Coordinates of C-alpha atoms in Angstrom, one line a residue:
M18 CA -0.3 -0.1 0.0
Q19 CA 0.6 3.4 -0.6
V20 CA -0.1 6.8 1.3
S21 CA 1.4 10.0 0.4
A22 CA 1.3 13.3 1.5
K23 CA 1.5 16.5 0.9
I24 CA 5.0 18.8 2.7
T25 CA 4.1 22.2 2.9
S26 CA 5.4 26.0 3.0
K27 CA 7.7 24.4 6.2
N28 CA 9.0 21.5 5.1
Q29 CA 6.5 20.0 7.4
I30 CA 3.9 16.6 6.2
T31 CA 0.9 15.9 8.1
L32 CA 0.5 11.3 9.0
P33 CA -2.1 10.1 6.9
K34 CA -5.3 9.2 9.1
I35 CA -4.3 5.3 8.1
L36 CA -0.5 5.2 8.7
R37 CA -1.5 7.2 12.2
D38 CA -4.3 4.5 13.0
K39 CA -1.2 2.0 11.6
L40 CA 1.1 3.0 14.2
E41 CA -1.8 3.1 16.9
L42 CA -1.2 7.1 17.4
G43 CA -2.9 9.1 19.5
D44 CA -3.2 12.5 20.8
S45 CA -0.9 12.3 23.0
D46 CA 1.6 11.4 21.2
K47 CA 4.2 14.0 19.9
T48 CA 7.2 11.8 18.5
V49 CA 7.6 10.0 15.9
V50 CA 10.9 7.1 14.9
F51 CA 12.3 7.4 11.6
N52 CA 14.9 4.1 11.2
I53 CA 16.7 5.7 8.2
S54 CA 20.0 2.8 6.9
D55 CA 21.7 3.6 3.4
D56 CA 20.8 0.3 2.0
K57 CA 17.2 0.0 3.0
P58 CA 13.9 1.3 3.3
I59 CA 13.1 4.5 5.7
T60 CA 10.7 3.0 7.8
I61 CA 8.9 4.6 10.9
E62 CA 7.6 3.7 14.3
K63 CA 6.1 4.7 17.5
P64 CA 8.0 5.4 20.2
K65 CA 8.5 3.1 23.1
T66 CA 7.3 4.5 26.3
N67 CA 9.8 5.2 28.5
N68 CA 8.3 5.7 31.8
L69 CA 10.8 5.3 34.7
W70 CA 11.1 1.5 36.0
D71 CA 11.5 1.1 31.5
I72 CA 14.6 3.0 31.7
V73 CA 16.0 1.4 35.3
E74 CA 14.8 -2.2 33.5
E75 CA 16.8 -0.6 30.6
Q76 CA 19.6 0.0 32.5
C77 CA 19.7 -2.9 34.6
K78 CA 20.3 -4.8 31.7
K79 CA 23.0 -3.1 30.1
Y80 CA 25.1 -2.4 33.1
G81 CA 24.1 -4.8 35.3
S82 CA 22.1 -4.3 38.7
I83 CA 23.4 -1.9 41.5
D84 CA 22.0 -3.4 44.6
T85 CA 24.1 -4.3 47.5
P86 CA 22.6 -6.4 50.4
E87 CA 21.9 -3.9 53.7
I88 CA 25.0 -3.6 55.7
N89 CA 24.5 -4.8 59.2
W90 CA 25.7 -1.9 61.1
G91 CA 25.0 -4.7 64.7
P92 CA 22.7 -3.1 67.5
D93 CA 22.0 0.4 68.9
I94 CA 24.3 1.2 71.8
G95 CA 22.4 4.3 72.4
E96 CA 21.7 8.4 70.5
E97 CA 25.1 10.2 70.1
R98 CA 25.6 13.5 72.2
I99 CA 27.7 15.6 70.2
N100 CA 29.3 18.5 72.2

């Protein structure tokens, strides 16, 4: 299937409805990703949502976990007073 869009004088295009539906883009989506390669056609995709925990999981996979075991400092002796 081929879909066309006009380019405005400001070099902008509006993504046709059929393309927005195919990519499942909604009113809140403000960005699309263009994948450009020398030997492949240009593709457009909806960016992955990056909430905090998605980013944490991605970083954990890339760099490993930074979790450390809780340090046991022993029983509390009393309160500290600094003069």
